[in-house]
């Protein structure tokens, strides 16, 4: 028991930390075979399996439930690896602890709900176990931070974050949009806290897993959690995004792990120079943008004098069209240009509005 606690601590501190296992525990054979084959790759630090599954619609597989916990205990005995499970209620916590689960995690649909997070936090009072907290399904950093604080307040010392992307409307490239700037902001807020990426739930498919995992590593994440299954196509949940244990091993092998810092003098100097250039460009951008707003205010004055509305949709469509064309030539994506002009547009409207009402 104590030995497992020490091993879990070691794994928690290891970089990169690799967590893998099926989306859901389905049968004893599936859990044990996945675990054995994952352990055989030598690339995995922690085994994961969903026991209780929050499904979007009723009628889908909602998890095997407590019955699956002894299978995980067995998988741990065979492989020597710590196991991690998602918990969403006090009863889940109680059951998981009874079966010696080593690491707990809060799912995206739990972090989104302070009632649930508090229930889990209350059940964890006085318990010494590491807890990972996934981002909420919506892009709300206060909810994510709030979840972390609730768990910390319960006395949990080892808290980590999992970035699994954010829910979006309609068909997009990703099942859950990564919005990388958000986990980066969380890293700024909690610099010492473990931050790992869950490419499986970001991608929702197999083919982009590698690229998303690599991107998270390039952004200095501390590890990954990737779903794996002995028969991915026939998985009872998230079939499209799971890979076999052997594919997982090969993928981990092919990722390039970079370090945040380097001592090489030349690298440090080159980086400092480039950063200086960036600072300069940023400075110029701010100056240009404020000049742009001043012009906007002048337009506002004319509009006030002539009593016309601020918004002229055609004008903005023209601006966007022009910018897209220029962006294409200079390597800026339409997504970036749209976002940039959305922000500029809003700021311009505010400036003009101030002038018109002054
Ligand atoms: C999971 O890890 O299987 C899961 C349900 O993830 P999420 O909470 O990120 O949707
Ligand atoms: Mn899943």
JSON list of C-alpha atoms in Angstrom, two decimals, residues 112-347:
[
{"chain": "A", "resi": 112, "resn": "UNK", "atom": "CA", "xyz": [-18.55, 23.02, -14.95]},
{"chain": "A", "resi": 113, "resn": "UNK", "atom": "CA", "xyz": [-20.85, 22.52, -11.95]},
{"chain": "A", "resi": 114, "resn": "UNK", "atom": "CA", "xyz": [-19.77, 24.03, -8.59]},
{"chain": "A", "resi": 115, "resn": "UNK", "atom": "CA", "xyz": [-22.37, 21.91, -6.72]},
{"chain": "A", "resi": 116, "resn": "UNK", "atom": "CA", "xyz": [-20.73, 18.72, -8.00]},
{"chain": "A", "resi": 117, "resn": "UNK", "atom": "CA", "xyz": [-17.18, 19.95, -7.43]},
{"chain": "A", "resi": 118, "resn": "UNK", "atom": "CA", "xyz": [-18.09, 20.91, -3.85]},
{"chain": "A", "resi": 119, "resn": "UNK", "atom": "CA", "xyz": [-19.70, 17.51, -3.24]},
{"chain": "A", "resi": 120, "resn": "UNK", "atom": "CA", "xyz": [-16.52, 15.78, -4.41]},
{"chain": "A", "resi": 121, "resn": "UNK", "atom": "CA", "xyz": [-14.36, 18.21, -2.41]},
{"chain": "A", "resi": 122, "resn": "UNK", "atom": "CA", "xyz": [-16.37, 17.49, 0.77]},
{"chain": "A", "resi": 123, "resn": "UNK", "atom": "CA", "xyz": [-15.98, 13.75, 0.22]},
{"chain": "A", "resi": 124, "resn": "UNK", "atom": "CA", "xyz": [-12.21, 14.25, -0.11]},
{"chain": "A", "resi": 125, "resn": "UNK", "atom": "CA", "xyz": [-11.73, 16.02, 3.23]},
{"chain": "A", "resi": 126, "resn": "UNK", "atom": "CA", "xyz": [-8.96, 14.31, 5.18]},
{"chain": "A", "resi": 127, "resn": "UNK", "atom": "CA", "xyz": [-8.00, 12.08, 2.24]},
{"chain": "A", "resi": 128, "resn": "UNK", "atom": "CA", "xyz": [-4.49, 12.08, 0.82]},
{"chain": "A", "resi": 129, "resn": "UNK", "atom": "CA", "xyz": [-4.80, 11.42, -2.91]},
{"chain": "A", "resi": 130, "resn": "UNK", "atom": "CA", "xyz": [-3.71, 13.31, -6.05]},
{"chain": "A", "resi": 131, "resn": "UNK", "atom": "CA", "xyz": [-6.56, 14.89, -8.03]},
{"chain": "A", "resi": 132, "resn": "UNK", "atom": "CA", "xyz": [-6.54, 16.06, -11.65]},
{"chain": "A", "resi": 133, "resn": "UNK", "atom": "CA", "xyz": [-9.08, 18.62, -12.75]},
{"chain": "A", "resi": 134, "resn": "UNK", "atom": "CA", "xyz": [-10.20, 18.83, -16.35]},
{"chain": "A", "resi": 135, "resn": "UNK", "atom": "CA", "xyz": [-11.19, 22.18, -17.79]},
{"chain": "A", "resi": 136, "resn": "UNK", "atom": "CA", "xyz": [-14.93, 22.87, -17.79]},
{"chain": "A", "resi": 137, "resn": "UNK", "atom": "CA", "xyz": [-16.68, 22.21, -21.11]},
{"chain": "A", "resi": 138, "resn": "UNK", "atom": "CA", "xyz": [-17.14, 25.96, -21.68]},
{"chain": "A", "resi": 139, "resn": "UNK", "atom": "CA", "xyz": [-14.17, 28.34, -21.96]},
{"chain": "A", "resi": 140, "resn": "UNK", "atom": "CA", "xyz": [-14.47, 29.81, -18.45]},
{"chain": "A", "resi": 141, "resn": "UNK", "atom": "CA", "xyz": [-11.17, 30.06, -16.60]},
{"chain": "A", "resi": 142, "resn": "UNK", "atom": "CA", "xyz": [-12.82, 31.25, -13.39]},
{"chain": "A", "resi": 143, "resn": "UNK", "atom": "CA", "xyz": [-14.80, 27.99, -13.22]},
{"chain": "A", "resi": 144, "resn": "UNK", "atom": "CA", "xyz": [-11.62, 25.98, -13.83]},
{"chain": "A", "resi": 145, "resn": "UNK", "atom": "CA", "xyz": [-9.69, 27.96, -11.19]},
{"chain": "A", "resi": 146, "resn": "UNK", "atom": "CA", "xyz": [-12.70, 27.77, -8.86]},
{"chain": "A", "resi": 147, "resn": "UNK", "atom": "CA", "xyz": [-12.73, 23.98, -9.19]},
{"chain": "A", "resi": 148, "resn": "UNK", "atom": "CA", "xyz": [-9.04, 23.83, -8.35]},
{"chain": "A", "resi": 149, "resn": "UNK", "atom": "CA", "xyz": [-9.53, 26.05, -5.32]},
{"chain": "A", "resi": 150, "resn": "UNK", "atom": "CA", "xyz": [-12.45, 23.99, -4.00]},
{"chain": "A", "resi": 151, "resn": "UNK", "atom": "CA", "xyz": [-10.38, 20.80, -4.17]},
{"chain": "A", "resi": 152, "resn": "UNK", "atom": "CA", "xyz": [-7.35, 22.52, -2.62]},
{"chain": "A", "resi": 153, "resn": "UNK", "atom": "CA", "xyz": [-9.52, 23.90, 0.18]},
{"chain": "A", "resi": 154, "resn": "UNK", "atom": "CA", "xyz": [-10.57, 20.33, 1.02]},
{"chain": "A", "resi": 155, "resn": "UNK", "atom": "CA", "xyz": [-6.91, 19.77, 1.92]},
{"chain": "A", "resi": 156, "resn": "UNK", "atom": "CA", "xyz": [-5.76, 18.01, -1.26]},
{"chain": "A", "resi": 157, "resn": "UNK", "atom": "CA", "xyz": [-2.10, 18.87, -1.76]},
{"chain": "A", "resi": 158, "resn": "UNK", "atom": "CA", "xyz": [-1.45, 17.31, -5.16]},
{"chain": "A", "resi": 159, "resn": "UNK", "atom": "CA", "xyz": [-3.73, 18.97, -7.66]},
{"chain": "A", "resi": 160, "resn": "UNK", "atom": "CA", "xyz": [-3.14, 18.98, -11.40]},
{"chain": "A", "resi": 161, "resn": "UNK", "atom": "CA", "xyz": [-4.91, 20.28, -14.51]},
{"chain": "A", "resi": 162, "resn": "UNK", "atom": "CA", "xyz": [-5.98, 18.49, -17.66]},
{"chain": "A", "resi": 163, "resn": "UNK", "atom": "CA", "xyz": [-6.64, 20.47, -20.82]},
{"chain": "A", "resi": 164, "resn": "UNK", "atom": "CA", "xyz": [-9.27, 18.62, -22.89]},
{"chain": "A", "resi": 165, "resn": "UNK", "atom": "CA", "xyz": [-10.51, 21.45, -25.10]},
{"chain": "A", "resi": 166, "resn": "UNK", "atom": "CA", "xyz": [-13.74, 23.43, -25.04]},
{"chain": "A", "resi": 167, "resn": "UNK", "atom": "CA", "xyz": [-17.15, 22.57, -26.42]},
{"chain": "A", "resi": 168, "resn": "UNK", "atom": "CA", "xyz": [-18.15, 24.43, -29.59]},
{"chain": "A", "resi": 169, "resn": "UNK", "atom": "CA", "xyz": [-21.18, 24.59, -31.83]},
{"chain": "A", "resi": 170, "resn": "UNK", "atom": "CA", "xyz": [-21.33, 22.92, -35.24]},
{"chain": "A", "resi": 171, "resn": "UNK", "atom": "CA", "xyz": [-18.83, 20.79, -37.09]},
{"chain": "A", "resi": 172, "resn": "UNK", "atom": "CA", "xyz": [-15.29, 21.95, -36.65]},
{"chain": "A", "resi": 173, "resn": "UNK", "atom": "CA", "xyz": [-11.87, 20.44, -37.07]},
{"chain": "A", "resi": 174, "resn": "UNK", "atom": "CA", "xyz": [-11.87, 19.44, -33.40]},
{"chain": "A", "resi": 175, "resn": "UNK", "atom": "CA", "xyz": [-14.40, 17.70, -31.19]},
{"chain": "A", "resi": 176, "resn": "UNK", "atom": "CA", "xyz": [-13.43, 20.26, -28.54]},
{"chain": "A", "resi": 177, "resn": "UNK", "atom": "CA", "xyz": [-11.61, 23.44, -29.56]},
{"chain": "A", "resi": 178, "resn": "UNK", "atom": "CA", "xyz": [-8.15, 23.56, -27.97]},
{"chain": "A", "resi": 179, "resn": "UNK", "atom": "CA", "xyz": [-8.08, 27.36, -27.45]},
{"chain": "A", "resi": 180, "resn": "UNK", "atom": "CA", "xyz": [-4.44, 27.02, -26.43]},
{"chain": "A", "resi": 181, "resn": "UNK", "atom": "CA", "xyz": [-4.26, 30.50, -24.91]},
{"chain": "A", "resi": 182, "resn": "UNK", "atom": "CA", "xyz": [-6.58, 29.36, -22.11]},
{"chain": "A", "resi": 183, "resn": "UNK", "atom": "CA", "xyz": [-4.43, 26.54, -20.65]},
{"chain": "A", "resi": 184, "resn": "UNK", "atom": "CA", "xyz": [-1.44, 28.86, -21.13]},
{"chain": "A", "resi": 185, "resn": "UNK", "atom": "CA", "xyz": [-3.19, 31.45, -18.98]},
{"chain": "A", "resi": 186, "resn": "UNK", "atom": "CA", "xyz": [-3.86, 28.73, -16.36]},
{"chain": "A", "resi": 187, "resn": "UNK", "atom": "CA", "xyz": [-0.16, 27.92, -16.37]},
{"chain": "A", "resi": 188, "resn": "UNK", "atom": "CA", "xyz": [0.52, 31.59, -15.71]},
{"chain": "A", "resi": 189, "resn": "UNK", "atom": "CA", "xyz": [-1.94, 31.56, -12.80]},
{"chain": "A", "resi": 190, "resn": "UNK", "atom": "CA", "xyz": [-0.71, 28.24, -11.37]},
{"chain": "A", "resi": 191, "resn": "UNK", "atom": "CA", "xyz": [2.94, 28.07, -12.47]},
{"chain": "A", "resi": 192, "resn": "UNK", "atom": "CA", "xyz": [3.90, 25.18, -10.20]},
{"chain": "A", "resi": 193, "resn": "UNK", "atom": "CA", "xyz": [0.87, 23.04, -10.97]},
{"chain": "A", "resi": 194, "resn": "UNK", "atom": "CA", "xyz": [1.02, 19.94, -13.15]},
{"chain": "A", "resi": 195, "resn": "UNK", "atom": "CA", "xyz": [-0.62, 20.60, -16.52]},
{"chain": "A", "resi": 196, "resn": "UNK", "atom": "CA", "xyz": [-1.26, 17.77, -18.94]},
{"chain": "A", "resi": 197, "resn": "UNK", "atom": "CA", "xyz": [-3.07, 17.62, -22.27]},
{"chain": "A", "resi": 198, "resn": "UNK", "atom": "CA", "xyz": [-5.82, 15.21, -23.28]},
{"chain": "A", "resi": 199, "resn": "UNK", "atom": "CA", "xyz": [-5.53, 15.09, -27.09]},
{"chain": "A", "resi": 200, "resn": "UNK", "atom": "CA", "xyz": [-8.18, 12.32, -27.31]},
{"chain": "A", "resi": 201, "resn": "UNK", "atom": "CA", "xyz": [-11.09, 14.53, -26.25]},
{"chain": "A", "resi": 202, "resn": "UNK", "atom": "CA", "xyz": [-9.74, 17.56, -28.13]},
{"chain": "A", "resi": 203, "resn": "UNK", "atom": "CA", "xyz": [-9.50, 15.62, -31.42]},
{"chain": "A", "resi": 204, "resn": "UNK", "atom": "CA", "xyz": [-12.40, 13.19, -31.30]},
{"chain": "A", "resi": 205, "resn": "UNK", "atom": "CA", "xyz": [-10.50, 11.23, -33.96]},
{"chain": "A", "resi": 206, "resn": "UNK", "atom": "CA", "xyz": [-7.26, 9.29, -34.33]},
{"chain": "A", "resi": 207, "resn": "UNK", "atom": "CA", "xyz": [-5.53, 11.10, -37.13]},
{"chain": "A", "resi": 208, "resn": "UNK", "atom": "CA", "xyz": [-4.85, 14.42, -35.39]},
{"chain": "A", "resi": 209, "resn": "UNK", "atom": "CA", "xyz": [-3.86, 12.96, -31.97]},
{"chain": "A", "resi": 210, "resn": "UNK", "atom": "CA", "xyz": [-0.16, 13.11, -32.72]},
{"chain": "A", "resi": 211, "resn": "UNK", "atom": "CA", "xyz": [-0.21, 16.74, -33.90]},
{"chain": "A", "resi": 212, "resn": "UNK", "atom": "CA", "xyz": [-2.18, 17.91, -30.87]},
{"chain": "A", "resi": 213, "resn": "UNK", "atom": "CA", "xyz": [0.03, 15.97, -28.46]},
{"chain": "A", "resi": 214, "resn": "UNK", "atom": "CA", "xyz": [3.13, 17.46, -30.10]},
{"chain": "A", "resi": 215, "resn": "UNK", "atom": "CA", "xyz": [1.69, 20.93, -29.91]},
{"chain": "A", "resi": 216, "resn": "UNK", "atom": "CA", "xyz": [1.03, 20.56, -26.18]},
{"chain": "A", "resi": 217, "resn": "UNK", "atom": "CA", "xyz": [4.61, 19.42, -25.66]},
{"chain": "A", "resi": 218, "resn": "UNK", "atom": "CA", "xyz": [5.90, 22.38, -27.65]},
{"chain": "A", "resi": 219, "resn": "UNK", "atom": "CA", "xyz": [3.85, 24.59, -25.33]},
{"chain": "A", "resi": 220, "resn": "UNK", "atom": "CA", "xyz": [5.65, 23.05, -22.34]},
{"chain": "A", "resi": 221, "resn": "UNK", "atom": "CA", "xyz": [2.82, 20.87, -20.99]},
{"chain": "A", "resi": 222, "resn": "UNK", "atom": "CA", "xyz": [3.96, 18.30, -18.43]},
{"chain": "A", "resi": 223, "resn": "UNK", "atom": "CA", "xyz": [2.47, 15.23, -20.09]},
{"chain": "A", "resi": 224, "resn": "UNK", "atom": "CA", "xyz": [-0.48, 13.69, -21.88]},
{"chain": "A", "resi": 225, "resn": "UNK", "atom": "CA", "xyz": [-3.54, 11.55, -21.21]},
{"chain": "A", "resi": 226, "resn": "UNK", "atom": "CA", "xyz": [-4.49, 9.54, -24.30]},
{"chain": "A", "resi": 227, "resn": "UNK", "atom": "CA", "xyz": [-7.22, 6.91, -24.55]},
{"chain": "A", "resi": 228, "resn": "UNK", "atom": "CA", "xyz": [-6.30, 3.41, -25.71]},
{"chain": "A", "resi": 229, "resn": "UNK", "atom": "CA", "xyz": [-8.27, 0.24, -26.32]},
{"chain": "A", "resi": 230, "resn": "UNK", "atom": "CA", "xyz": [-7.52, -3.32, -27.44]},
{"chain": "A", "resi": 231, "resn": "UNK", "atom": "CA", "xyz": [-10.19, -3.06, -30.14]},
{"chain": "A", "resi": 232, "resn": "UNK", "atom": "CA", "xyz": [-10.71, 0.68, -30.74]},
{"chain": "A", "resi": 233, "resn": "UNK", "atom": "CA", "xyz": [-13.36, 0.36, -33.45]},
{"chain": "A", "resi": 234, "resn": "UNK", "atom": "CA", "xyz": [-15.59, -1.64, -31.14]},
{"chain": "A", "resi": 235, "resn": "UNK", "atom": "CA", "xyz": [-15.10, 0.42, -27.98]},
{"chain": "A", "resi": 236, "resn": "UNK", "atom": "CA", "xyz": [-18.33, 1.02, -26.05]},
{"chain": "A", "resi": 237, "resn": "UNK", "atom": "CA", "xyz": [-17.58, 4.76, -25.83]},
{"chain": "A", "resi": 238, "resn": "UNK", "atom": "CA", "xyz": [-15.41, 7.18, -27.84]},
{"chain": "A", "resi": 239, "resn": "UNK", "atom": "CA", "xyz": [-14.58, 4.51, -30.45]},
{"chain": "A", "resi": 240, "resn": "UNK", "atom": "CA", "xyz": [-13.43, 7.03, -33.06]},
{"chain": "A", "resi": 241, "resn": "UNK", "atom": "CA", "xyz": [-10.63, 8.51, -30.97]},
{"chain": "A", "resi": 242, "resn": "UNK", "atom": "CA", "xyz": [-9.06, 5.47, -29.31]},
{"chain": "A", "resi": 243, "resn": "UNK", "atom": "CA", "xyz": [-5.87, 3.75, -30.46]},
{"chain": "A", "resi": 244, "resn": "UNK", "atom": "CA", "xyz": [-4.32, 0.39, -29.58]},
{"chain": "A", "resi": 245, "resn": "UNK", "atom": "CA", "xyz": [-1.74, 0.15, -26.77]},
{"chain": "A", "resi": 246, "resn": "UNK", "atom": "CA", "xyz": [0.94, -0.53, -29.38]},
{"chain": "A", "resi": 247, "resn": "UNK", "atom": "CA", "xyz": [-0.05, 2.55, -31.41]},
{"chain": "A", "resi": 248, "resn": "UNK", "atom": "CA", "xyz": [0.07, 4.53, -28.18]},
{"chain": "A", "resi": 249, "resn": "UNK", "atom": "CA", "xyz": [3.59, 3.29, -27.49]},
{"chain": "A", "resi": 250, "resn": "UNK", "atom": "CA", "xyz": [4.73, 4.20, -31.00]},
{"chain": "A", "resi": 251, "resn": "UNK", "atom": "CA", "xyz": [3.14, 7.63, -30.76]},
{"chain": "A", "resi": 252, "resn": "UNK", "atom": "CA", "xyz": [4.82, 8.43, -27.43]},
{"chain": "A", "resi": 253, "resn": "UNK", "atom": "CA", "xyz": [8.09, 7.29, -28.98]},
{"chain": "A", "resi": 254, "resn": "UNK", "atom": "CA", "xyz": [7.72, 9.59, -31.98]},
{"chain": "A", "resi": 255, "resn": "UNK", "atom": "CA", "xyz": [6.90, 12.72, -29.99]},
{"chain": "A", "resi": 256, "resn": "UNK", "atom": "CA", "xyz": [9.70, 15.21, -29.58]},
{"chain": "A", "resi": 257, "resn": "UNK", "atom": "CA", "xyz": [10.08, 16.30, -25.97]},
{"chain": "A", "resi": 258, "resn": "UNK", "atom": "CA", "xyz": [11.58, 19.74, -25.62]},
{"chain": "A", "resi": 259, "resn": "UNK", "atom": "CA", "xyz": [12.79, 21.39, -22.45]},
{"chain": "A", "resi": 260, "resn": "UNK", "atom": "CA", "xyz": [11.58, 24.81, -21.34]},
{"chain": "A", "resi": 261, "resn": "UNK", "atom": "CA", "xyz": [15.07, 26.13, -20.79]},
{"chain": "A", "resi": 262, "resn": "UNK", "atom": "CA", "xyz": [18.42, 25.56, -22.39]},
{"chain": "A", "resi": 263, "resn": "UNK", "atom": "CA", "xyz": [21.88, 26.53, -21.15]},
{"chain": "A", "resi": 264, "resn": "UNK", "atom": "CA", "xyz": [23.37, 26.85, -24.58]},
{"chain": "A", "resi": 265, "resn": "UNK", "atom": "CA", "xyz": [24.72, 30.39, -24.75]},
{"chain": "A", "resi": 266, "resn": "UNK", "atom": "CA", "xyz": [24.04, 30.85, -28.44]},
{"chain": "A", "resi": 267, "resn": "UNK", "atom": "CA", "xyz": [20.44, 29.77, -28.05]},
{"chain": "A", "resi": 268, "resn": "UNK", "atom": "CA", "xyz": [19.88, 32.16, -25.14]},
{"chain": "A", "resi": 269, "resn": "UNK", "atom": "CA", "xyz": [21.30, 35.11, -27.09]},
{"chain": "A", "resi": 270, "resn": "UNK", "atom": "CA", "xyz": [19.33, 34.31, -30.23]},
{"chain": "A", "resi": 271, "resn": "UNK", "atom": "CA", "xyz": [16.13, 33.93, -28.21]},
{"chain": "A", "resi": 272, "resn": "UNK", "atom": "CA", "xyz": [16.71, 37.21, -26.37]},
{"chain": "A", "resi": 273, "resn": "UNK", "atom": "CA", "xyz": [17.27, 39.03, -29.66]},
{"chain": "A", "resi": 274, "resn": "UNK", "atom": "CA", "xyz": [14.14, 37.65, -31.24]},
{"chain": "A", "resi": 275, "resn": "UNK", "atom": "CA", "xyz": [12.12, 38.45, -28.10]},
{"chain": "A", "resi": 276, "resn": "UNK", "atom": "CA", "xyz": [13.41, 42.00, -28.24]},
{"chain": "A", "resi": 277, "resn": "UNK", "atom": "CA", "xyz": [12.19, 42.23, -31.83]},
{"chain": "A", "resi": 278, "resn": "UNK", "atom": "CA", "xyz": [8.80, 40.92, -30.82]},
{"chain": "A", "resi": 279, "resn": "UNK", "atom": "CA", "xyz": [8.58, 43.47, -27.99]},
{"chain": "A", "resi": 280, "resn": "UNK", "atom": "CA", "xyz": [9.34, 46.19, -30.48]},
{"chain": "A", "resi": 281, "resn": "UNK", "atom": "CA", "xyz": [6.72, 45.02, -32.96]},
{"chain": "A", "resi": 282, "resn": "UNK", "atom": "CA", "xyz": [4.14, 44.70, -30.15]},
{"chain": "A", "resi": 283, "resn": "UNK", "atom": "CA", "xyz": [4.91, 48.24, -29.10]},
{"chain": "A", "resi": 284, "resn": "UNK", "atom": "CA", "xyz": [4.41, 49.50, -32.64]},
{"chain": "A", "resi": 285, "resn": "UNK", "atom": "CA", "xyz": [1.18, 47.54, -32.95]},
{"chain": "A", "resi": 286, "resn": "UNK", "atom": "CA", "xyz": [-0.25, 49.23, -29.87]},
{"chain": "A", "resi": 287, "resn": "UNK", "atom": "CA", "xyz": [0.74, 52.65, -31.19]},
{"chain": "A", "resi": 288, "resn": "UNK", "atom": "CA", "xyz": [-0.84, 51.88, -34.57]},
{"chain": "A", "resi": 289, "resn": "UNK", "atom": "CA", "xyz": [-3.98, 50.56, -32.94]},
{"chain": "A", "resi": 290, "resn": "UNK", "atom": "CA", "xyz": [-4.42, 53.67, -30.84]},
{"chain": "A", "resi": 291, "resn": "UNK", "atom": "CA", "xyz": [-3.91, 55.78, -33.95]},
{"chain": "A", "resi": 292, "resn": "UNK", "atom": "CA", "xyz": [-6.60, 53.73, -35.60]},
{"chain": "A", "resi": 293, "resn": "UNK", "atom": "CA", "xyz": [-8.99, 54.45, -32.71]},
{"chain": "A", "resi": 294, "resn": "UNK", "atom": "CA", "xyz": [-8.27, 58.18, -32.94]},
{"chain": "A", "resi": 295, "resn": "UNK", "atom": "CA", "xyz": [-9.29, 58.08, -36.62]},
{"chain": "A", "resi": 296, "resn": "UNK", "atom": "CA", "xyz": [-12.36, 56.12, -35.61]},
{"chain": "A", "resi": 297, "resn": "UNK", "atom": "CA", "xyz": [-13.27, 58.86, -33.15]},
{"chain": "A", "resi": 298, "resn": "UNK", "atom": "CA", "xyz": [-12.98, 61.46, -35.93]},
{"chain": "A", "resi": 299, "resn": "UNK", "atom": "CA", "xyz": [-15.38, 59.38, -38.03]},
{"chain": "A", "resi": 300, "resn": "UNK", "atom": "CA", "xyz": [-17.67, 59.32, -35.01]},
{"chain": "A", "resi": 301, "resn": "UNK", "atom": "CA", "xyz": [-17.66, 63.10, -34.95]},
{"chain": "A", "resi": 302, "resn": "UNK", "atom": "CA", "xyz": [-18.70, 63.26, -38.62]},
{"chain": "A", "resi": 303, "resn": "UNK", "atom": "CA", "xyz": [-21.40, 60.66, -38.06]},
{"chain": "A", "resi": 304, "resn": "UNK", "atom": "CA", "xyz": [-22.75, 62.64, -35.13]},
{"chain": "A", "resi": 305, "resn": "UNK", "atom": "CA", "xyz": [-22.76, 65.85, -37.17]},
{"chain": "A", "resi": 306, "resn": "UNK", "atom": "CA", "xyz": [-24.62, 64.12, -39.99]},
{"chain": "A", "resi": 307, "resn": "UNK", "atom": "CA", "xyz": [-26.84, 62.04, -37.73]},
{"chain": "A", "resi": 308, "resn": "UNK", "atom": "CA", "xyz": [-26.05, 58.59, -39.14]},
{"chain": "A", "resi": 309, "resn": "UNK", "atom": "CA", "xyz": [-25.67, 55.25, -37.36]},
{"chain": "A", "resi": 310, "resn": "UNK", "atom": "CA", "xyz": [-22.32, 53.83, -36.25]},
{"chain": "A", "resi": 311, "resn": "UNK", "atom": "CA", "xyz": [-22.71, 50.47, -37.90]},
{"chain": "A", "resi": 312, "resn": "UNK", "atom": "CA", "xyz": [-22.41, 50.09, -41.65]},
{"chain": "A", "resi": 313, "resn": "UNK", "atom": "CA", "xyz": [-22.24, 46.37, -42.33]},
{"chain": "A", "resi": 314, "resn": "UNK", "atom": "CA", "xyz": [-21.04, 46.73, -45.93]},
{"chain": "A", "resi": 315, "resn": "UNK", "atom": "CA", "xyz": [-18.06, 48.77, -44.86]},
{"chain": "A", "resi": 316, "resn": "UNK", "atom": "CA", "xyz": [-16.98, 46.04, -42.42]},
{"chain": "A", "resi": 317, "resn": "UNK", "atom": "CA", "xyz": [-17.44, 43.30, -44.99]},
{"chain": "A", "resi": 318, "resn": "UNK", "atom": "CA", "xyz": [-15.17, 45.28, -47.34]},
{"chain": "A", "resi": 319, "resn": "UNK", "atom": "CA", "xyz": [-12.53, 45.67, -44.64]},
{"chain": "A", "resi": 320, "resn": "UNK", "atom": "CA", "xyz": [-12.63, 41.93, -43.88]},
{"chain": "A", "resi": 321, "resn": "UNK", "atom": "CA", "xyz": [-12.46, 40.92, -47.55]},
{"chain": "A", "resi": 322, "resn": "UNK", "atom": "CA", "xyz": [-9.43, 43.13, -48.10]},
{"chain": "A", "resi": 323, "resn": "UNK", "atom": "CA", "xyz": [-7.75, 41.79, -44.97]},
{"chain": "A", "resi": 324, "resn": "UNK", "atom": "CA", "xyz": [-8.39, 38.15, -45.97]},
{"chain": "A", "resi": 325, "resn": "UNK", "atom": "CA", "xyz": [-6.71, 38.79, -49.31]},
{"chain": "A", "resi": 326, "resn": "UNK", "atom": "CA", "xyz": [-3.73, 40.45, -47.72]},
{"chain": "A", "resi": 327, "resn": "UNK", "atom": "CA", "xyz": [-3.63, 37.73, -45.04]},
{"chain": "A", "resi": 328, "resn": "UNK", "atom": "CA", "xyz": [-3.52, 35.01, -47.67]},
{"chain": "A", "resi": 329, "resn": "UNK", "atom": "CA", "xyz": [-0.45, 36.62, -49.19]},
{"chain": "A", "resi": 330, "resn": "UNK", "atom": "CA", "xyz": [1.30, 37.17, -45.88]},
{"chain": "A", "resi": 331, "resn": "UNK", "atom": "CA", "xyz": [0.47, 33.89, -44.16]},
{"chain": "A", "resi": 332, "resn": "UNK", "atom": "CA", "xyz": [-2.24, 35.00, -41.71]},
{"chain": "A", "resi": 333, "resn": "UNK", "atom": "CA", "xyz": [-5.23, 32.69, -41.36]},
{"chain": "A", "resi": 334, "resn": "UNK", "atom": "CA", "xyz": [-8.81, 33.82, -41.91]},
{"chain": "A", "resi": 335, "resn": "UNK", "atom": "CA", "xyz": [-9.56, 32.65, -38.37]},
{"chain": "A", "resi": 336, "resn": "UNK", "atom": "CA", "xyz": [-6.96, 35.03, -36.95]},
{"chain": "A", "resi": 337, "resn": "UNK", "atom": "CA", "xyz": [-8.04, 37.94, -39.15]},
{"chain": "A", "resi": 338, "resn": "UNK", "atom": "CA", "xyz": [-11.69, 37.44, -38.20]},
{"chain": "A", "resi": 339, "resn": "UNK", "atom": "CA", "xyz": [-10.83, 37.39, -34.49]},
{"chain": "A", "resi": 340, "resn": "UNK", "atom": "CA", "xyz": [-8.52, 40.39, -34.78]},
{"chain": "A", "resi": 341, "resn": "UNK", "atom": "CA", "xyz": [-11.10, 42.46, -36.65]},
{"chain": "A", "resi": 342, "resn": "UNK", "atom": "CA", "xyz": [-13.87, 41.40, -34.27]},
{"chain": "A", "resi": 343, "resn": "UNK", "atom": "CA", "xyz": [-11.85, 42.89, -31.44]},
{"chain": "A", "resi": 344, "resn": "UNK", "atom": "CA", "xyz": [-10.88, 46.00, -33.43]},
{"chain": "A", "resi": 345, "resn": "UNK", "atom": "CA", "xyz": [-14.47, 46.45, -34.59]},
{"chain": "A", "resi": 346, "resn": "UNK", "atom": "CA", "xyz": [-15.82, 46.33, -31.05]},
{"chain": "A", "resi": 347, "resn": "UNK", "atom": "CA", "xyz": [-13.20, 48.78, -29.79]}
]
